[in-house]
Phi, psi and omega in degrees: 000121179281148181268143175216161182295330180296327179294329177281318184292326183299308178293330179293322178297316180295327177295318181296316181299314180298320182295321181294317181294323178296319181296318182294317179297318179297319181297318180297318179297321180294315181297323181292325183277331182228073184290331187265355187278137177271156180303140181279143173263160181293128181257172177299322181296321179295316179300320180296320179295319180296318180296321178298318180298313179301319182294318182292322177292321180296328181285356181276059181293329181293325177293315179298319179295322178295318180297325182282318189240345185091358180225151350283162180296142181259117180274174182295326181295315181293324180290323177298323178297319180293318180295325183297330179299321179286319180301316179295323180295312181296323177299320179288336181287304179191121183288344184271352180286137178282146178224129356281158179203167180296319180294320177297321178299318181295319180299313183288328175302313180297318182296318180295315180298318180298318180293320179298326177290329180280312188249113179294138178062028180239010181299320183296325178294319179296321179296316180297325179293330185260353193299323183291337183264353181273156172291165183300316182293316180295319179298318180297317180300314181296317181294319180295329180295343181272002188298339182278351180282181178308135188296322178295318179295321180298316180296323177292327174298321180296316182293320178290324178298322177297323178288321183290322181215090185301341183283346187278310187258129179290160181296323181295316181291328177296314179296324177298316179297317180296319179296316179297321178295320177299317179295317180297322183282348182058025180264344181263182174276115190304312182295317181296316180293321179295318177298316180298320179296317180297320180297321178295317178298327181290347179287339177075018179289136179303136184262099177273310185267331183235073176290174184302318179300322178296316179299312181298319180297316180296317180294320178298316181293328183287341183071027186294335180302311180289325180297313182297315184293320181295319180294317180294315180299320180300314179296317183291319180295323181269012178057033174269068187291328179299310180298318181296317183293321178296332179285328190244001184297335180293344181295339181298334184267001184297317183290346179276349181281127177290151178050055185263022183299315180297321181296315180295323177299316179295316180296315181297325182283318191247355176212064190296340182274008185296329178297331180301331189261358184293324185272351187291119178224073183282169172278114188299315184296330182282313180292333174294321178295319179299321186275320188262346183288164181274108174233143172285165179300321180294318179296318179297321180295317180292325184270005186303315182290327177294317177299323183297339179296334178270005179278179182291159178282100180270355183267303184255343182063021184244336187267157184287340173201169186291336182293345180268357185266104181258143000267003185302330185293344182265001185293325184251336178242103189268070180287153175227124358286159182278107177201156179294332177293321178295320178298318179295321177296319179302312182290321179295322179294319177298318180299313182290324179296318180295322179294324182293315179157175184294328179295315179296322179296315179296323177297316178298312182299317181294318187276325189246351177247304178292332177239172185290131178281068179271183185297321182297310182293321180295320181291322180296317179294320180298318178298317180296318181293323182294339177294337183071012182246105182293327179295323176299315178299320181296316180293321178297321177298314180299318181294316178294324180297321180295332179280350182257148177298138179252154185293338181222157182296316182297324178290325177296317179296314181300319180294323177293319179299320179287326189277325188303318180287344188295316180296351172299337174281116186295336179297322180294311182297327181285324187267343185237133175278100189265123177282083186297320179300317178297319180294321178296318177299317179297323179296315179298313181297319181294317179297318179297315179294322180294320180293322177295317179296319180298316179297322178293321179293327178299328180290336182254338183197214184271330183066020187299315184299310181293323180298316180290331174295318178298316179298314180295323178295316178299319178297321178295323177297314181298330181272005181236077183296339181297337182261350185303319181299339183264002182254149176297144181297326179297321179294318179295320178296319179296319181294323181292342179270001177302137178292160177300159183298319182294327177294315178300314181298323178297317180294315180295325176299319179296314180295322183294328181294339185240028181299318182286323182228095186303142179255164177300337180286348180303315187298317183294318179292318183292323177297318179296315180294322178298327178281313187285317183254327188276354176080008179285160181292130182293340181292339178292336183279324183094139186294322184292310182299317181295321178297317179296320179297318180294328175295318178295320177299322177299322176300317182288333179279353185311313348269157178287155176283181186299316185289323178289324176297317179296317181294320179296321177295323178295316180295327180294339178284345183281106185289336184274355183281135176289142185296323178296323175294321180299312181292328175298317178298321180298313181292322178293327181301325181294337184263344182283159180293145180304324182299315182293321180296318179297318180294318179293325179299320180281340183273322189269117172227099191305325184281355181257130178295330182294339180302316182299316182293316181294318183291323177297316179296319181296314180297318180300316181293316182292321182288332174295335177265014178063038179239159181051054186275348181294138184292343181299330180288326176293317178292329175297320177299316178299321178294321178298319179295317179295327181299329184284357175101168185294338184260008185299307182296327176296316180295321179296319180297326182279329186270341184267158168289162182298321180296316180295319181294315181297323178293320178297317179299318180297317180295315182294321179297316181294316183291323186279346184303314182297336183243016184301325180293339180266358176275153177294152180293314181227174175119207186271147175081209179284119178233168178296323179296317181298316181296324179295315179298317183296326179296320178295313183292330178299338179276354181234050184298319181299316179297318179299315180298318181296316182296323178293318179297325178295336180274359179091189185296329180259034182301141184257142176255007184303308186295328185281318187266350186226328194254317189281139174294136184297328183286347180264344186252014180298313179299319180297319179295322178297314180294313182297331179294343178286342176059234183290345179275002180293138180290154187303319184294324175295321180297319179296317181296315180298328181294344181270008173301126182294154179304324178265005174059031178282352178251022182297329180294314181291327175298315179296321179296320179298316180298317181293320182293323183293342179295335182254007182278160174281175180296315181293323178297319178294321180295320179297314179301318181295321180292321177300316179296322181293319180297327178294334185263359182295152177303314174266071191295152179286149176285160180297325179294320179295317179295321179294329177294314178297318180297321177295323178296319177294331176298331180272354182283138178278352182285342184260144175277170179296325176297321178299316182292325176296319177297321177298321178299318179294322176298319178298321178292322178298320180274358180056048181276144178282174176291146180297142176227152181303330183296344183267353185291315182293313177301324179295319178297316180297323179295321179296317178295321180296319179299322179294315179297318179297325179296319178293318179298319180295324177297319178296316180299316180297323178293317177300316179296321179300316182293320181294317179295324180294328178290326182288306183222079189299318186290311181296320183292321179297317179297317181295316181292323177296320179294326180277351181080027180261134179298132184241036180290155180291160181281340177079024181274161178276149180281129179274125182293340181281352181261121179300151184300321183289346178255011186301320182276352182251347183234131178241132177278123183246359179181185180293117182052032181235126189229156175237115181260129182246138181225124179289135178251004185290343180278353181279138175284167179299321181293322178293323177295316180297319182296327182265345181088024181266129182295149177294337181279344184281115181266339187210143173261130180240119177247123181257128183240137170239115184253015178276115185076225177290134181293149178208161185206165169214163189233138178216164174241148178236138359275184172080348181210060186262008176065050180296148182088207184281136182266146177250101187280157170260131182251112182278085180230160174055039179057023176290152177229132181294131179225015179217188181296143177250120182062218186267356182287131176294130186294147171210181184298321184288319178296325177294315180297312180294318180299317179295318181294314178297321180301314180294319181297315182287329179289330180290336184077188177054049180240169177213170176301322180297314181291324178294314180299318180295319180297317180292318180298323179295320179298328182281315191266345182252153176291141181301129177230002180243157181297139178296332188257305186262354179066014176282162183292140179266342183078009182201145176269134181237172174274320184246134176300144183214165177279146186267343186209175179296319180297319179293324177296320178296321179292328181294340179294341180271359180290163177303153184298330178293332178282314181298322184258034179307314182300323179294318182290331181280315185208095180300328184293327177294322177290326174304317179297315179297320179295323176300318180297312181296320180299315180293321179296322179293332180276350184294135184270358182281175179266008182291145175271091185269347180229065182297133177084003181296129184281353182254140177301140185302326182293339184255353188301312184294322179296321179295315180295318180297337181279353179290141172282169178307134187296331178298329176293321179292324181300324185258006183293140177292315178245100187296315183295317179295322180294324180288316185288322178060215184227017180252186186285348184264005188304305182296322179296322178298314180295318179299314184294315181295320179297312180299317182300311184290326181278328178296321177275098186271005175271198180221117183233139181224152162303131193307123181281170177301140181094344180244351181292143177271106189292338182278006177235063192291331187265009185261161167268127183238133177236135180257124174269097185298317168207147174277192176293155191298330181293314180293322179296319181295316180295323179294316182295337179280351182284142174298135178082007180288330185267331184226351184236025182276167180210177186263131171222168184229142180223134178257150178211179178258155182300324182292338181262348190293326182296318177295322179296317183288326182275328185242350182088164177290136181230157176284114183242012180301135178082359178255173180290348178276350183293134184257316194235023177080180182215067187295334180252025179098171182293149179153179174264123185266122181233146176271145176285341174220170183296322184300329180285333185267331188300321180304339181261005186281130173274171183249152174287347179068200179291332178060196189278171195301315186253024179282147175257011190236032182282151171058048177230142181276154191248123173227136181258133172265120190240157174254124183250119178290146181053052183290135170225140182295144176291148186266311189254354182209184178259018186239149172247137173247105186263112181273337178258104186295341181286348177281353190242131177228130178281125181245332181228147165242117179255127173253119189256131180284165175301142179078010182294134177251115186289138175284162177291164185301319186290350173274339186255321189302314183300317181294321181290320178295323176297319179296317179301315180296318181296323178296319180289317183288338180283348177283110186291155180271000000 
């Protein structure tokens, strides 16, 4: 039924007429009942009711939202609430009005119009609120008036209208609306909803609310056309014909529906391919089998065209399935003869084969898919299926497959192996005409190809897979006598010579063990396999080798036990072993005791150099007990030595001590003697020549020991035992044999032996020549050698000049001069030239002047030492035979008597104060920045006029020459180097203290000396900058306040970077922390005050060179700045880093290391910043009742922890791991409790040595008490906690128990406190 406007107008007209008549009747009734009443005017109460109605409708946002989006669903309760607003309004208007009525319709019309004017897009909600009170015609008119709005919204209005007034919307139109909404929402099954919609249209019910345009509009908007086609195409493409047919089978009844124009219009518009499916009448049970049956992916792919025959006719659209469409149906399935009956037989056979089982299905695919489905193949498959025996079909398939070419050689072999035994079943031979000759030919060709492939694989690897396939094929041939008459006798004879399976597996196991590193045994096994399995001529192998191989195979067939098998595999890895020796060892192995075999298996590791040494020692011990007497073990030792390469014995001579080497030589000489004639004359490893040399050297052990000692701890024996001709080193051995009794000149000459001993000949010539020299000649030679060895050594030109001058001397004999020439050659001196005479003269004069200067220095030192400790020094000098006479100086009245030995007057009111530094420990020196070489502090004072001073260390920095004093005037403070002394933390500290003392006035030598002595002997308790009291004793001087820290930034770089110069690794740790903090993605301020932009911090750190290089740099600032763009930033960052960390941290020194944590990096925090140390010391139990606890943190937080101490951060953005037991600092009682929370340093910066280690802090807890119920402490008072250790733990670290760690840490805590001097 086609839709037209007249069909809509007709019922609307009847609605209007009915509505008019209702109004007139209602009006008459009203007039009759109230003839005298005048029309009512709108009262205040009416306006109030209308406003209430508008407000209640306006508040129905959920209804409006449902109309717009379809959600949330509107239930009957909510709709009743909306309807009640209208009911209440009408009740308030007049209880006597009939409902529905024409007057009521007019009232509600006005109310709806008024609400629509107030609320945009809310007319539909107002209509729904009034629908139950309107007459049928009025309700219909109002709902139809909404047809122009959004189609989805309109359909939802229809569904709600049906709920509000069920009499308005018919059930058919309601179902139509619901189906369209389901289609629009795409929540339903598209085909099912579309089918349901078509069925409703087929009922022919007049469409008042949902005419055809509304239906078409909704369907167009839903995109159902593409959805339906896509779903159908998917089923058809994947040959899911059952599913496809179930979706569209209802289309067959469309033409049977009367007045179906609207339905056809909808189908043509939204499902245009529907005519294609009208004629489709497949066999349901068959297409169900195709879709639901068990097929592999490969089978489905091969059968795809066969399945397609039951699909729809896409060519003519007239046939019930594609198999009826000729000739197109034969394009993919080439049946013979070509007929629809053959196709039907083809499909029916496939159907029955699949039902029978997988064997029948594979038989069908092979015969009718992989091969042409002709009458012969179809009949053969049909016969197989009719047997009802799937195993029979499976065997028939395997046999047919073997007769067909296979894609790969291994698959061809496998098919033959499976097929050959099948004809042993007489049923197969009786029912199938088998081309035996063809099968035999294929077998011969396949065996030939397999043997060729196997031989090729042997050249590259083991060939095990192909070899075992050949063996299995041969075994299958032997088990199939029916084919023997058709095979060549030679092939059968070859197959019968195949070795047993266990022998083959043993050989392949040997080859497989050496796949990565081929052994010498590979060739023999591969040659044998190429002959036995590969079909090659056995004469190519050779009778001896083949016999030996068979002997080895016999060893494996014994069979050997596990330990002998392992040892044989180990021996096979020795590439230097002769095969005959190897097989001898195998056979001997079977006769040796299990204990010896087990010991040798654990001793011999060919790739390890230590094996030779261990095996030599083992053999020596066993043979002394008359065990392992067979010579094969001695020759095996020689092979092991040769296996290590030509330089093995040389390396052993260089790496061993002389005692170890001499013992090894003695053992090897003794062991090799019985088989020396079987060793090679020359070459690698143990040879007859090597053994002969060793016997000679064994007779000169003392000389050998002396020569090795002259070469130092790593002295080499290479030149002596391997390189030098024995006839040239006889004199050297004679001299070296004298040991400590050797004369000095011989000792000097021997010391010039080159590291590679390439000058041993000239050394021997020099020794021989000196035997005939005079005394003066020997002294001259000795002096020339001594000048070469001086610290300020003479140049070769100067020495050659002196040597030339001695050549002209008449005091020397010709033998003396010949000896001098040899000394010159030993020292590689050039020929004398005139240009060398003046420098030589100047050197002689310089040596004389230096001798006098040294005498003066020694005298000064003697006097200074005598002032420090007069009695001990006098005794020492007397024992040494040094004159200890007084200096004869006058006593200065300005020097107090008690300081006479500590103060020396060096000028008018000018004094030199000396202070011994030998009493300072290494840790105290590091904390102050005093070098380990500095034995004494020397302070020079000038008190003439304004006082001034300078500071030096002795030795090496005593300010020789004129001194440059610092004058403390005008409130100046020293902030750079004083005099010639290189600045450091202690000179800065001392300079500031002296400056303040001298500026105050009222000082004396006594008070100055006492002040300096206090700075040396007492722990720092005053500010490094302002000298004010810190209120706490520290190890390292520090700044007391922010202002002092700012002033400290102007100090010399050596002062600012004191921590770097003392311990670069500790600064490496701080840099790791800063690096991690800069990489942190949070918004936390982890580096407050950092002078470098956070985005650049990591790049600046990565540009630093290794810190150890900076520690030893001559010019520290230049080394830091370098020549790139980051120079200034590097200096700024390092200065800030060292000054921000006001504590003192070191790589843990001796005496403080925790020995039960050997693989860790340990850092000792000698003291934190003075504020935290002072607060900790004020805690009860800080001095005598403290204990050890552990805390883990992340690298990004560690810098804040080290600079500011651990703080209670529970409940703040800095909290990492929660606070399950309340706020506080959470510490573990042992390491195991803390480690799970430990962060890692990560990859860290480029030149760091501390990457990828976890961080655990070792802390001291004041007033420590063991935890009762757990292994954790919750410290609410952060001042009770002081960080003393930073432990960096490597991957895989296993924490020791507390009682292994606690004693060492408690000892360290005590040592730190006791080390603070009073």
